[in-house]
Structure formats: structure tokens, C-alpha cells
XYZ file of C-alpha atoms in Angstrom:
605
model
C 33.271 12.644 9.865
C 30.454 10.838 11.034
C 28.815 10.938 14.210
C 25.834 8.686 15.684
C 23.964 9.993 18.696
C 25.254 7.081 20.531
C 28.661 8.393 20.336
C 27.984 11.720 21.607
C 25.480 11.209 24.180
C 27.221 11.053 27.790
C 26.869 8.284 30.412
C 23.420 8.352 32.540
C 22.821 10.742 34.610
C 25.296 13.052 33.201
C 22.511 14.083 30.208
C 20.268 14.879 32.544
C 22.329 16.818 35.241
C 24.040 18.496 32.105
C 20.990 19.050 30.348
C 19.544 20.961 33.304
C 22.641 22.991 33.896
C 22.328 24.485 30.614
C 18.659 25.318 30.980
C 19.678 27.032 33.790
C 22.786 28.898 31.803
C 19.817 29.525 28.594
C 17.382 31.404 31.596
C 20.339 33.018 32.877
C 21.295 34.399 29.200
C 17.290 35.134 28.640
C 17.343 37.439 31.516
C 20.144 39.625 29.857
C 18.467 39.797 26.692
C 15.048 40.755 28.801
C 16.927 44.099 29.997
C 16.491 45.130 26.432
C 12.637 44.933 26.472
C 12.074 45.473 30.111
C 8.952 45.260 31.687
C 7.616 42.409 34.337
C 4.660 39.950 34.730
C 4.338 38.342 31.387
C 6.774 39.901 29.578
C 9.789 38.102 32.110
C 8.800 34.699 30.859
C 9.763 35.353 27.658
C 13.438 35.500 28.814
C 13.973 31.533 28.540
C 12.737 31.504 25.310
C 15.154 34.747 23.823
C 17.872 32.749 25.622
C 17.448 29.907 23.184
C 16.680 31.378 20.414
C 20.268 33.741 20.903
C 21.590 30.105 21.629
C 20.297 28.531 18.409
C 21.272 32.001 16.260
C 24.817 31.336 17.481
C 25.225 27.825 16.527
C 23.200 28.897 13.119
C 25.595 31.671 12.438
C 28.739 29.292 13.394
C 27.219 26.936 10.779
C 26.398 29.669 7.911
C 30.819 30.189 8.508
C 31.214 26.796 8.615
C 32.954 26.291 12.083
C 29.927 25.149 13.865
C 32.065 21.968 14.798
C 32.026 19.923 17.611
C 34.540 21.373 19.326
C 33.560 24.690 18.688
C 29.590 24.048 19.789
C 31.552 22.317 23.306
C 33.686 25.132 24.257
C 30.072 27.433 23.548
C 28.333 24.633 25.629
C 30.878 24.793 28.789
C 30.344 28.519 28.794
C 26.676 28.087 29.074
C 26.887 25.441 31.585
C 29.086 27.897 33.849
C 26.251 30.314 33.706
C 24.074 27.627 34.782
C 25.813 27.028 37.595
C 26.129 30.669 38.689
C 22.068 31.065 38.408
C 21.876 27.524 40.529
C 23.854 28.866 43.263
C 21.651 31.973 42.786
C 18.668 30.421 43.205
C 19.694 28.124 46.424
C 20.403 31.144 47.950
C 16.941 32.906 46.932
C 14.128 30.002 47.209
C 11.579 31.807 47.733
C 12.426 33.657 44.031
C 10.227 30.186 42.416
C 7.423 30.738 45.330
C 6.879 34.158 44.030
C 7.134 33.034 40.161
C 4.079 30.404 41.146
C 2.032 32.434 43.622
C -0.175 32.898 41.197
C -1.442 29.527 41.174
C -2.236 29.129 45.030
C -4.204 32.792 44.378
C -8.033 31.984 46.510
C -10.845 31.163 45.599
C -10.386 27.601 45.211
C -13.032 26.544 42.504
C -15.780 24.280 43.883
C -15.689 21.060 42.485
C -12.340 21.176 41.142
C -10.102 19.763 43.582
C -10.187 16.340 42.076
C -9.441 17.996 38.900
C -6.279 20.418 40.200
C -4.748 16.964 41.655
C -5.616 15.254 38.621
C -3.908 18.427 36.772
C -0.417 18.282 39.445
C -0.086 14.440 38.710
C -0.280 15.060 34.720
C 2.734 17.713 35.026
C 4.747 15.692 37.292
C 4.740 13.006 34.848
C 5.080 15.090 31.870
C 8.205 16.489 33.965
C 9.665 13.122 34.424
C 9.239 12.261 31.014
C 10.962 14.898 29.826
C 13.765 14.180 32.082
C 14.562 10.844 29.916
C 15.824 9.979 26.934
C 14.984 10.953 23.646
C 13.547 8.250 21.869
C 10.834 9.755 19.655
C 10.891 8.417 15.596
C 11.449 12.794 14.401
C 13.724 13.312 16.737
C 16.085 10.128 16.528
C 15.721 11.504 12.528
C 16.040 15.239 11.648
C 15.906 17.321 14.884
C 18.910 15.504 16.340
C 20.383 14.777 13.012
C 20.656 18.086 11.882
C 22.421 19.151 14.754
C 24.807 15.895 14.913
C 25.881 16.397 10.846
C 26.412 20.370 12.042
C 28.526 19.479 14.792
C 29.827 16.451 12.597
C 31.024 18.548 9.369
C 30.844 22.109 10.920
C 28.255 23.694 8.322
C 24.583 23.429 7.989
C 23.282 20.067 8.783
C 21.243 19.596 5.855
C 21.397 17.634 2.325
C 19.666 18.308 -0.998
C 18.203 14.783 -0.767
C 16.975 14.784 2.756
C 13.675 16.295 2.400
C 12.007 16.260 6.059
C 15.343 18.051 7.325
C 14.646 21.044 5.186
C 12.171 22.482 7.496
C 14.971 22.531 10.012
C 15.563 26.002 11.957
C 16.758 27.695 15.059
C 15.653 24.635 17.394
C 17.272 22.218 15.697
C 20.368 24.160 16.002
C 19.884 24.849 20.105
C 19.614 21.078 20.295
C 23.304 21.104 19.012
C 24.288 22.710 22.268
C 23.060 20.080 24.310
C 24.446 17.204 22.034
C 27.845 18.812 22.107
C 27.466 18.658 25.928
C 26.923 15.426 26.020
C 22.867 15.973 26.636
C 19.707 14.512 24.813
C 17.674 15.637 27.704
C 18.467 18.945 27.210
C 16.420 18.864 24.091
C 13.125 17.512 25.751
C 14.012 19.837 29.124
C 13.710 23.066 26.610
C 9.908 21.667 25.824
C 8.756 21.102 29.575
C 10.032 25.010 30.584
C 8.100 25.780 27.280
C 4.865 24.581 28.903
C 5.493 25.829 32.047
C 5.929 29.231 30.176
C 2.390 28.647 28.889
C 0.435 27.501 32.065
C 2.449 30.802 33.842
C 1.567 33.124 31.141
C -2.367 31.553 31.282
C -2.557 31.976 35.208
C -0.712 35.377 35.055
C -3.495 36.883 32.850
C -6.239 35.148 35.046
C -8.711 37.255 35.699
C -10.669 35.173 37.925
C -9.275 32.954 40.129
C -11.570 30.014 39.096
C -11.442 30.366 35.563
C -7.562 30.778 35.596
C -7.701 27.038 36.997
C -10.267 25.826 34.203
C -8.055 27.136 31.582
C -5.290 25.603 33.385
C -6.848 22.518 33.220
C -7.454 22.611 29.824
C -4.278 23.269 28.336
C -2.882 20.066 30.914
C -6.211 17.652 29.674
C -4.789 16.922 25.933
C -2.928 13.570 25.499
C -0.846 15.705 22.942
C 1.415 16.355 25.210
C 3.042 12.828 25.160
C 3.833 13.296 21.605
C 5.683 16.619 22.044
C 6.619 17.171 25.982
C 9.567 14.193 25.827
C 10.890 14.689 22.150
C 13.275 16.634 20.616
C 10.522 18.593 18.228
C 11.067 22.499 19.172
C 6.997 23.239 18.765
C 6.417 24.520 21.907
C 9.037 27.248 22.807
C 7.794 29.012 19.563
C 3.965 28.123 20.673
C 4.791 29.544 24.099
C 6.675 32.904 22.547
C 3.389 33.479 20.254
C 1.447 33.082 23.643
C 3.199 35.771 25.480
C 2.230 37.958 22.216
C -1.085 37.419 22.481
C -1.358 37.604 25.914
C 0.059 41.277 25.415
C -2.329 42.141 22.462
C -5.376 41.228 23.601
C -5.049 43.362 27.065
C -7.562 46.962 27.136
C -4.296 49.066 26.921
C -2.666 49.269 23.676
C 0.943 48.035 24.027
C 3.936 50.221 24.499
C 6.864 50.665 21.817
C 9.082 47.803 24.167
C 5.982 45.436 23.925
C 5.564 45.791 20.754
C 8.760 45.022 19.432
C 8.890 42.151 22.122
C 5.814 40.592 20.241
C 7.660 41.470 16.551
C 10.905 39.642 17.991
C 9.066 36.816 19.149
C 6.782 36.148 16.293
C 10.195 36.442 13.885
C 11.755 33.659 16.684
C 8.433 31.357 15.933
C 8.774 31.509 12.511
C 12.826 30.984 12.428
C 11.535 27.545 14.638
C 9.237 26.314 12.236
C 8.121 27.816 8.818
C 4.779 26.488 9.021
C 3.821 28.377 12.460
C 4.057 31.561 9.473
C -0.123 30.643 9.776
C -0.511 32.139 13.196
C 2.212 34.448 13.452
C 0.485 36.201 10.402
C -2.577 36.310 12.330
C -0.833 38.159 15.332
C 1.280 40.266 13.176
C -1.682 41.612 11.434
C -3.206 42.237 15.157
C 0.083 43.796 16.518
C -0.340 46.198 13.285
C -4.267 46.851 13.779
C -3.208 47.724 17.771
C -0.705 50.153 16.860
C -2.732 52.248 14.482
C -4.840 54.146 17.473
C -1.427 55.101 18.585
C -0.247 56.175 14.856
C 2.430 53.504 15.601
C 1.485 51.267 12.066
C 4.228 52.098 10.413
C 6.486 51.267 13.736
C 4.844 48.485 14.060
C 5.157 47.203 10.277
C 8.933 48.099 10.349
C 9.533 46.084 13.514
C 7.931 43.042 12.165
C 10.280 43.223 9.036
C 13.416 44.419 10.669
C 13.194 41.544 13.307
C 12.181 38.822 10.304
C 15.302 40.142 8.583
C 17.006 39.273 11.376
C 15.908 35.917 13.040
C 13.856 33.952 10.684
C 15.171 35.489 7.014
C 18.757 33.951 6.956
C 17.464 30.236 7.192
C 14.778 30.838 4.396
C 17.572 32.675 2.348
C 19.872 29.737 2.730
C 17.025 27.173 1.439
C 16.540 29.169 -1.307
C 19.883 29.127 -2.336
C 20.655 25.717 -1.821
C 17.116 24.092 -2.538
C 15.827 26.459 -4.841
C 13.067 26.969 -2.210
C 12.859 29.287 0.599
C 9.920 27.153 2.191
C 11.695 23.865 0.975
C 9.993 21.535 0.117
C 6.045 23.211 0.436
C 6.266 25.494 -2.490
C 7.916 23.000 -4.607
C 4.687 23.585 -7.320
C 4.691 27.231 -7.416
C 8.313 27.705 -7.755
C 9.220 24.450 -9.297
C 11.071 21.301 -8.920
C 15.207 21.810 -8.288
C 15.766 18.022 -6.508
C 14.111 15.339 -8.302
C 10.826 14.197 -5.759
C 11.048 17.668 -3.811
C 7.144 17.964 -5.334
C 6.263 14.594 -4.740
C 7.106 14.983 -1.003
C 5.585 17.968 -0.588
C 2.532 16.744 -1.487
C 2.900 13.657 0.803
C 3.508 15.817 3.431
C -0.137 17.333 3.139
C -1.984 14.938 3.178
C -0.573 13.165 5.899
C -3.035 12.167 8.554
C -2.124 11.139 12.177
C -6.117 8.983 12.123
C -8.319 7.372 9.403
C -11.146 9.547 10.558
C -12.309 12.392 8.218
C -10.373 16.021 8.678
C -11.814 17.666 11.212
C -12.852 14.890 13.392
C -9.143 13.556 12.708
C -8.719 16.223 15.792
C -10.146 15.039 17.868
C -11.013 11.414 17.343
C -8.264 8.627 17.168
C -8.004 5.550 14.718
C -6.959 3.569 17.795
C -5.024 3.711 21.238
C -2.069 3.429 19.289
C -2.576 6.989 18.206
C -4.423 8.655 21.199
C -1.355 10.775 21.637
C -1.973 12.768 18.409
C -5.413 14.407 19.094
C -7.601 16.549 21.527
C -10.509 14.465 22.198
C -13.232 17.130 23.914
C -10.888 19.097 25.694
C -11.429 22.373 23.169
C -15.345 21.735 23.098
C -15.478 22.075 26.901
C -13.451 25.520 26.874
C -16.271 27.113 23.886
C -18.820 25.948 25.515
C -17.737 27.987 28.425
C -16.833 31.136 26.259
C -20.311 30.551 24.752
C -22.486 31.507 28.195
C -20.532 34.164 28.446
C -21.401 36.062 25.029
C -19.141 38.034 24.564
C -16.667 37.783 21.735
C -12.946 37.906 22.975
C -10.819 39.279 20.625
C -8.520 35.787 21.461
C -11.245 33.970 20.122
C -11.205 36.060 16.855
C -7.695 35.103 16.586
C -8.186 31.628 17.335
C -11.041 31.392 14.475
C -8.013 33.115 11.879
C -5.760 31.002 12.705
C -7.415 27.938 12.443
C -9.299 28.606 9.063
C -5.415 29.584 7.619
C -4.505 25.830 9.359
C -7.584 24.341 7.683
C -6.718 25.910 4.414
C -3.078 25.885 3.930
C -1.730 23.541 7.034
C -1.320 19.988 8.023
C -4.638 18.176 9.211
C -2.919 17.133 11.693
C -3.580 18.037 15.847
C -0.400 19.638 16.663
C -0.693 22.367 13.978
C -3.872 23.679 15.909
C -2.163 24.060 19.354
C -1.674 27.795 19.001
C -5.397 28.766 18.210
C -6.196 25.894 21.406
C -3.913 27.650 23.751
C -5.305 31.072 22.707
C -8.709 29.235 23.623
C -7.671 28.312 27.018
C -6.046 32.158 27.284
C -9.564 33.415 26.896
C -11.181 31.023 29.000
C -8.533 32.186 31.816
C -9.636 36.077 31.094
C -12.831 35.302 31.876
C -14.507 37.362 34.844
C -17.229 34.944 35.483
C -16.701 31.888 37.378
C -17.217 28.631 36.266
C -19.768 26.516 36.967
C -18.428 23.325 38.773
C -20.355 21.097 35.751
C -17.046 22.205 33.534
C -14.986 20.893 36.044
C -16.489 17.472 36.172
C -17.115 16.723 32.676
C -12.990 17.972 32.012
C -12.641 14.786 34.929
C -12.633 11.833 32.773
C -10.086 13.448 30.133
C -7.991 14.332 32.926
C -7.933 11.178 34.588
C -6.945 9.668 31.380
C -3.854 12.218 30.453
C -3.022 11.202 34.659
C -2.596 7.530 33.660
C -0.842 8.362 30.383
C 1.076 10.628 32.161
C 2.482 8.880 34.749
C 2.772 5.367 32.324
C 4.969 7.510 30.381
C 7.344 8.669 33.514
C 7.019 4.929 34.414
C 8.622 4.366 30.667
C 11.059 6.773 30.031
C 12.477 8.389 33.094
C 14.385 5.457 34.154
C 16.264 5.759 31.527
C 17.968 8.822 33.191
C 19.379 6.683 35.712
C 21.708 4.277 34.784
C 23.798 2.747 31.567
C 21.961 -0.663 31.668
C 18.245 1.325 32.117
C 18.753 3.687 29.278
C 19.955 0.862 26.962
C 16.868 -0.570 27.852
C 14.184 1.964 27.458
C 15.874 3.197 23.980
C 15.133 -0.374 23.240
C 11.527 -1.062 24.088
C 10.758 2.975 23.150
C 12.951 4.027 20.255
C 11.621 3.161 16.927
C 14.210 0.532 15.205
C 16.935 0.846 17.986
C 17.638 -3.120 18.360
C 17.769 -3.268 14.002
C 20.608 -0.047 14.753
C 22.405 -2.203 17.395
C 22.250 -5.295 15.503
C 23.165 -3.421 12.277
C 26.370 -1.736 14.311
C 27.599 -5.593 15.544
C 27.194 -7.032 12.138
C 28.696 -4.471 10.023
C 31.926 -3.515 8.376
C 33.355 -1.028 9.697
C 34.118 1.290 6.981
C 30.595 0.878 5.037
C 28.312 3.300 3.937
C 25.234 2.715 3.520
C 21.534 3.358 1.209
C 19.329 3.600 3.796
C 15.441 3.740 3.910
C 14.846 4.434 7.733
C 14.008 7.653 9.249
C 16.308 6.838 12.016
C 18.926 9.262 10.814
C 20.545 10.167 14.307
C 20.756 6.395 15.244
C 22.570 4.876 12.055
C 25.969 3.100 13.059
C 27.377 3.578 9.930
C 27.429 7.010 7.659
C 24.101 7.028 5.508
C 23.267 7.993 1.845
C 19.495 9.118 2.708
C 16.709 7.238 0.287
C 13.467 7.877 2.147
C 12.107 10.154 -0.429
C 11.776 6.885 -2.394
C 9.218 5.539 -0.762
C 7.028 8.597 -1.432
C 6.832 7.818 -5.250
C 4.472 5.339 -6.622
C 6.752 4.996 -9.501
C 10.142 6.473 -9.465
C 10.298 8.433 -13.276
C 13.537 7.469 -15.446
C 15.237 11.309 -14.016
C 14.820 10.689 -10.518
C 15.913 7.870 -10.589
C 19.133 8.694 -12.210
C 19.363 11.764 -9.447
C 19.261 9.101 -6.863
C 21.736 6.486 -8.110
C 24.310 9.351 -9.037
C 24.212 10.410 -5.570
C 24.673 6.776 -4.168
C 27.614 6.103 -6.120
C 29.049 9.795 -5.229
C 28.713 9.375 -1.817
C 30.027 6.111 -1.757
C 27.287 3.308 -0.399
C 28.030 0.275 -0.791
C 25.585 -1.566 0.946
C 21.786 -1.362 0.619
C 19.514 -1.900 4.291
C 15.526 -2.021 4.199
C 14.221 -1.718 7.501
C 10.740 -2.337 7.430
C 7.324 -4.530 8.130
C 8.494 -7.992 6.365
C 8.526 -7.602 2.812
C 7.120 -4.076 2.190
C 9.805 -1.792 1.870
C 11.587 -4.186 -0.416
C 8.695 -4.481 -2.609
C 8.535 -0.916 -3.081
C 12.178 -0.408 -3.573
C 11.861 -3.145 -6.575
C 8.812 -1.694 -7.920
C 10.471 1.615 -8.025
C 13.405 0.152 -10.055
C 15.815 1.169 -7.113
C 15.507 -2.539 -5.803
C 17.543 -3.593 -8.883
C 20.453 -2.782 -7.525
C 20.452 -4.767 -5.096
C 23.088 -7.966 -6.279
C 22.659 -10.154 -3.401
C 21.162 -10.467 0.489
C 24.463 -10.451 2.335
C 22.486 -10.363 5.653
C 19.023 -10.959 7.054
C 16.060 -11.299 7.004
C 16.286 -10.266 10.584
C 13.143 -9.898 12.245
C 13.261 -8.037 15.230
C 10.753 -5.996 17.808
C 10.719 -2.630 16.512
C 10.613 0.042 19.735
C 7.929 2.644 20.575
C 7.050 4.733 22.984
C 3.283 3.810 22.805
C 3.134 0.073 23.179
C -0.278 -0.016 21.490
C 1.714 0.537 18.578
C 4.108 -1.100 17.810
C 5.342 -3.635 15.244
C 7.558 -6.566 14.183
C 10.394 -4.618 11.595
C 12.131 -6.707 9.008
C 16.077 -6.027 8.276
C 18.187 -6.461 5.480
C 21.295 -5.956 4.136
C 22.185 -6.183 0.138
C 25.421 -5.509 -1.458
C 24.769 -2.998 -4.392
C 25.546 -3.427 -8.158
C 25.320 -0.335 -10.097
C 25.706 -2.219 -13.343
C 22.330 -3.832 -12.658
C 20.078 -0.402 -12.701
């Protein structure tokens, strides 16, 4: 069974009623899993983000048994959806319940000289909002963190493949993005990352403890152009970024925490590592913390047996399966210690770090972008402005200690890329809102042009995507202009037989009309040795493609494919070249894509 993301998703606006329903149904199910930690303040925003990791445990666990199919994930899906609809009614008939939850922003004294700024900061979350309201159209998301879910829901076990490398880091928000696919939702998917940020800028204004620096530090974490790249997409970074937030929110308060905090912050530093394996950098750094706060207390032990009984249980079943299947519980990173089990596992690890989003040297690569086309992908001098702040005050928060671990583990084991330093920044902006001194109003104004800049972005990116929401004919139109090879997917779909399969380069795994025999890992290797390339054609002809399609700037991919040896099985061009407008979501970058389509002759390679 094969099943495209077209095929599932529901008609506009039924993904994005559906997809808020079941945010509602996930906060409603957070809230019961909350009574087991109790506590208020901070500790009650956490209960979105233990509602969906319990939802994307579920679906895991269905998967692990093999029954996470479609109709299973549905049935799972309508019973969330009911819950959603219970909390709605519940919170028409309490209003001012959301009034109380944001009090804390409207808390006098208004800074002076920030008023331009606060607006500045409203319009950048409205359009963030909006964005996330519309469809999905991101190039990772229309690849792995939909298609894992889609070949769950498709075959009923776990959605990943030996040969698909960038799916193996996979985890527990890949699999809650099943529930809103089985729905009928993509929206649900980029909903889960706007409540995420709201969880953040709650949790930062929460533990203000000056009105005016609370807004600073507000203003801050709203400032980076980041946020385009992961607020409407399907990547789950920021649920686990928020859950490591609350934790160190909790830690770095005078009192030491109590046994139900403390196994709140072991639970949700085990849920950010079951997200993503390579946020293991900073939850490290906060498990070592929660361990050095318990000792006082003669709670070490407690502490270190909490941290292991909730890894056991969250984030150790996913590693355990990689392992097992890929030979590699961190699959594909530690590809050179343990050693190779899929031909080009080490090659694309080693692609994978040193992968750049600029040109510009690491370090500045933070901060600095290659071109407008990337602007989305760094800080610019958002993080400067919040040190410089911390500096007058000098005193050394014990955030800021954090910060400075986790960001010389990032430097030394991590991507160089900006998104894998958003925990230590938020952590930044969590000390700057701790802060009993006031800012001066100078911070405010030189944050101004940064802001205004995210405002424009911002609302451009509503303008872009939210339509989409809307209508049939709009949402065939923005996955167009915004989705990276959409029109080659639609043109690929009309042209087509219906029963091929086919060797496909593209990334757009979630989008494919036709069921795919994944090659991308081909493109990684300067020269593909005589082994892998015998892996590769085996699992071609066991699968079953019979037609070859390069998708691609005009001429590349093909070249590469030939000089790889691959490219010799390639008989004949049946179709193409077909040059068509290839979509994205940044219009400063995007790019004319070549497609083809080859029959394939074994008997040639």
C-alpha cells in the first residue's frame, strides 16, 4: 500500500478546523497526565507537550506491533478529536480561563521605549500564527517527517527503510504527526510548533522577574527570522526545545526542586531526546544539573534513577529499534565508531556534519547569511543584544552556565547549523527575563530594526501560506509556488503509468505519486564503490522500479548519477526534459528544476 500526502490530506478548511480540534483533544489529554506531577505556574504548561508525546508513544507502540495502520491511527484520531471538542465547549464557557493564562504579559510597568518594539513583537506572532495555520510545504517535511508517518499509517509498522538515511533520526514527533495525517490534517503538524512557542514565551514571562526585562527577553526570543524555517513545518524541534525550557526554568530557581519536579524535568528531558537524538547535547547538560541540584537534598541517586528509568521508557525503545534494524542506535551518526551495516550509512553521516545552511565560516554561519535566500536559517544580532545585557549586570546566572555547556557540546559534536543552538538561545533569553534590573530603553531600540524585519517576514509569510487554509483552488496554489518540486509531482502523477514504481532522487518523499525505491544517498558519494553499488541495484530490482526520475537543476543530478555508475542503467529517456519552476517558500530562493523519466535496464550496470 502506498499512500501520497495528497491522498490523505482532507479538503480546505477541514485540515485546519481538524487540526485545531486535536490540539485541543492533545491539551485536554496533557492535563490528565499533569495530575501525575502536579504543581502550577510553569509546571501546567508542560501538559500540551506530555499530551503529545503520550500521543506519539501510542502510535510508536502501535507501530513496534505492527497495527499502526490507517485505520487504526483514525479511530485513535476521532477519539482525540472528541476530547477536543469537550475542552472547546469548556473553554467557551470559561473565557476568561486564556485571560488568566496571559495576564502575565499585560503585568505594569510598561518598559519605556518599548512600545514600538511590543507591537512590532504582537505583529511577528500573529503572522507566525497564521503561518502555521497553512499548509505544510517545507522540503523536510514534504520528505521524512510526513513520510514516516504516511509509510506507518501506509504498511502499519515503523515508517522507516534501511536505505532511507535522513528518516533514521525519526522519533516520537514524527509519529504524533501520524495522528493528524490520519485525520485528514497537515496543519496539525505545524499547529503542534506554534503552541510550542507559545509554551516558551509563557514559560519566559512566567519566570519574569521584572516586568521590563520579562518583555526584553520576550522580544528576543520573537526577533530571530528562524522562526520561518521551523514555526510552519512539520519538523518537531520546538515541543522538545520548549519541554527542556520548562526544565530549566525549574532548575535554575533559589529552591531546590521537589521529588514531582524533578521527575517532571527527568520525563521531559527523556521526551526531548525520544524527539530528536541530537538534542542528547543539551539534555545532558540539564541532566547533569538536575543531578548536581539534588545532591544538597541527598536526592542524587533519585535523581540519577529517574533520569534512567524515564529514558528506558520514552526515548530507549526507538534507539533499541535502530540498533536492531540499522546496526546503529544513533543511525546514521555513529556509523564510524560502530561500523558500516548499509552500504553509504558512513558516507552520509559525514555529509550530514558538515552541512552548512551559509558559505560564511562556523561561527559567523550563525549569525550571518550567504544571501536573502537563506535569512531564515540564522540569528543575526539578536543573541549579542541579550549578553550584552547579562554583561552590565555581572553576575553569572547559572542559565548562562548552561547555555555556555551546551553550546561548546553543539560546537564540538553538533551541526553548525542555527537551529541546533536554539536551546542554549532560549536559555539566554530565560536569563535575560530573570533579571531584576530594568533595562535600559537603548536595548529596546537597537532590538528595533531586527524586529521590524522578522514583522515583514512575518506577515509576507501569513500573506504566503495561510491562504492556503481556505479553499481547494488556494491550497493547490500555494503548495505550488511554496512546496519544493510540487508542479514536477503533479506533472509526474498526469504522465505516469499507473502501476510504476519508481528510483527516485528527490527528497520529496511524502509528495511522490507513485511508490518510490529511495536513491538519495547516491548523491552523497563522489564515487559510488563496486559494493554499494551492488547494495543499491539489488534493492531496485527487489522492490520492483521500473522507471528511473532525476529531478534536479538541468543536467546535474544526471551527471552525478552517470558518474556514479548508477546512470548506466538508465536504457532510454521515455519522458522529459521537463523544465519546470521548482516551489519555495522563500522566493529569494528558488530555482528552475529539470525532470526526467528513464526506463531502467539492469543488464546495462
Amino acid at each position: 500500500m502506498f499512500l501520497p500526502l495528497q491522498h490523505v490530506v482532507a479538503p480546505p478548511p477541514l485540515p485546519l478546523l481538524v487540526g485545531l480540534l486535536l490540539s485541543l483533544g492533545v491539551i485536554a489529554l496533557g492535563r490528565v497526565v499533569m495530575a501525575l506531577f502536579g504543581g502550577g505556574g510553569v509546571e501546567k504548561l508542560a501538559g500540551p507537550l506530555l499530551g503529545l508525546a503520550l500521543v506519539g508513544v501510542i502510535i510508536q507502540s502501535l507501530a513496534f506491533a505492527g497495527i499502526a495502520t490507517l485505520s487504526v491511527v483514525r479511530a485513535f484520531a476521532v477519539a482525540i478529536g472528541l476530547a477536543g471538542c469537550l475542552a472547546l465547549v469548556r473553554l467557551i464557557r470559561r473565557p476568561g480561563a486564556v485571560r488568566d493564562l496571559l495576564r502575565c504579559f499585560f503585568a505594569p510597568p510598561w518598559p519605556r521605549g518599548g512600545f514600538f518594539a511590543a507591537l512590532l513583537g504582537a505583529v511577528i506572532l500573529l503572522g507566525l500564527a497564521l503561518t502555521a495555520l497553512g499548509p505544510v510545504t517545507s522540503l523536510d517535511s514534504t520528505n521524512y517527517h510526513f513520510g514516516v508517518g504516511l509509510l506507518t499509517l501506509a504498511t502499519g509498522h515503523v515508517g522507516l527503510t534501511p536505505a532511507w538515511f535522513n528518516a533514521h533520526v525519526a522519533g516520537l514527533g514524527e509519529f504524533s504527526n501520524a495522528l493528524g495525517l490520519a485525520a485528514g490534517s497537515d496543519s496539525f503538524a505545524s499547529i503542534q510548533q506554534i503552541l510550542a512557542l507559545a509554551v516558551i514565551l509563557l514559560v519566559i514571562a512566567h519566570e519574569a522577574e521584572d516586568p521590563r526585562s520579562r518583555w526584553l527577553a520576550v522580544l528576543l526570543v520573537l526577533s530571530i527570522p528562524i522562526w520561518l524555517f521551523l514555526v510552519p513545518s512539520a519538523k518537531p524541534s520546538l515541543v522538545p526545545s520548549a519541554g527542556l525550557v520548562i526544565a530549566a526554568a525549574l532548575l535554575a530557581r533559589a529552591a531546590p526542586p521537589t521529588p514531582r519536579q524533578r521527575a517532571l524535568i527527568a520525563v521531559l528531558i527523556a521526551i526531548a531526546i525520544a524527539n530528536r537524538f541530537t538534542l542528547c547535547l543539551p539534555a545532558a547538560v540539564l541532566g547533569v544539573w538536575l543531578v548536581a541540584r539534588s545532591l544538597p537534598a541527598r536526592r542524587g541517586m533519585a535523581a540519577v534513577l529517574m533520569l534512567a528509568g524515564a529514558f528506558v521508557l520514552i526515548a530507549a525503545p526507538m534507539m533499541l529499534y535502530r540498533a536492531l534494524t540499522f546496526g546503529d542506535p544513533l543511525s546514521p551518526m555513529l556509523a564510524g565508531l560502530l561500523g558500516e551495516t548499509i552500504p553509504g550509512q558512513r558516507a552520509y553521516a559525514e555529509q550530514l556534519r558538515q552541512w552548512t545552511d551559509s558559505g560564511f565560516p562556523t561561527g559567523l554561519n550563525l549569525f550571518l547569511p550567504a544571501g536573502f535566500g537563506t535569512i531564515t536559517a540564522v540569528f543575526l544580532y539578536a543573541p549579542f543584544i541579550g549578553m550584552a545585557f547579562l554583561g552590565f549586570r555581572r553576575r553569572l546566572d547559572p542559565l548562562i552556565v548552561a547555555a555556555m555547556a551546551a553550546t561548546a557540546l553543539d560546537f564540538a559534536l553538533g551541526q553548525q547549523i542555527g537551529r541546533f543552538y536554539i536551546d542554549p538561545f532560549f536559555w539566554l533569553c530565560l536569563a535575560v527575563s530573570r533579571s531584576k534590573a530594568a533595562p535600559s530603553p537603548l536595548f529596546f531600540w537597537a532590538l528595533l530594526p531586527q524586529l521590524a524585519l522578522m514583522a515583514g517576514l512575518s506577515a509576507f509569510g501569513a500573506l504566503r501560506l495561510f491562504p492556503g487554509a481556505l479553499s481547494s483552488p488556494l491550497r493547490e496554489q500555494v503548495m505550488a509556488q511554496n512546496s519544493d518540486a510540487y508542479r514536477a509531482m503533479a506533472w509526474l502523477d498526469a504522465v505516469l503509468p499507473k502501476d510504476a514504481v519508481l528510483l527516485f532522487n528527490s527528497d520529496q518523499h511524502a509528495l511522490s505519486p507513485r511508490p518510490v525505491v529511495f536513491a538519495q544517498q547516491t548523491v552523497y558519494m563522489a564515487a559510488m564503490p563496486p559494493s554499494t553499488f551492488a547494495y543499491y541495484k539489488a534493492l531496485a530490482m527487489r522492490r520492483g522500479a521500473t522507471l528511473a526520475v532525476t529531478i534536479d537543476t538541468p543536467g546535474a543530478q544526471l551527471a552525478a548519477l552517470q558518474r556514479q555508475g548508477l546512470g548506466a542503467c538508465f536504457s532510454r529517456r521515455l519522458l522529459g526534459p521537463k523544465l519546470l519552476r521548482s516551489g519555495r517558500r522563500n522566493p529569494f530562493n528558488r530555482e528552475m528544476v529539470e525532470v526526467d523519466v528513464w526506463s531502467i535496464d539492469y543488464r546495462r550496470c
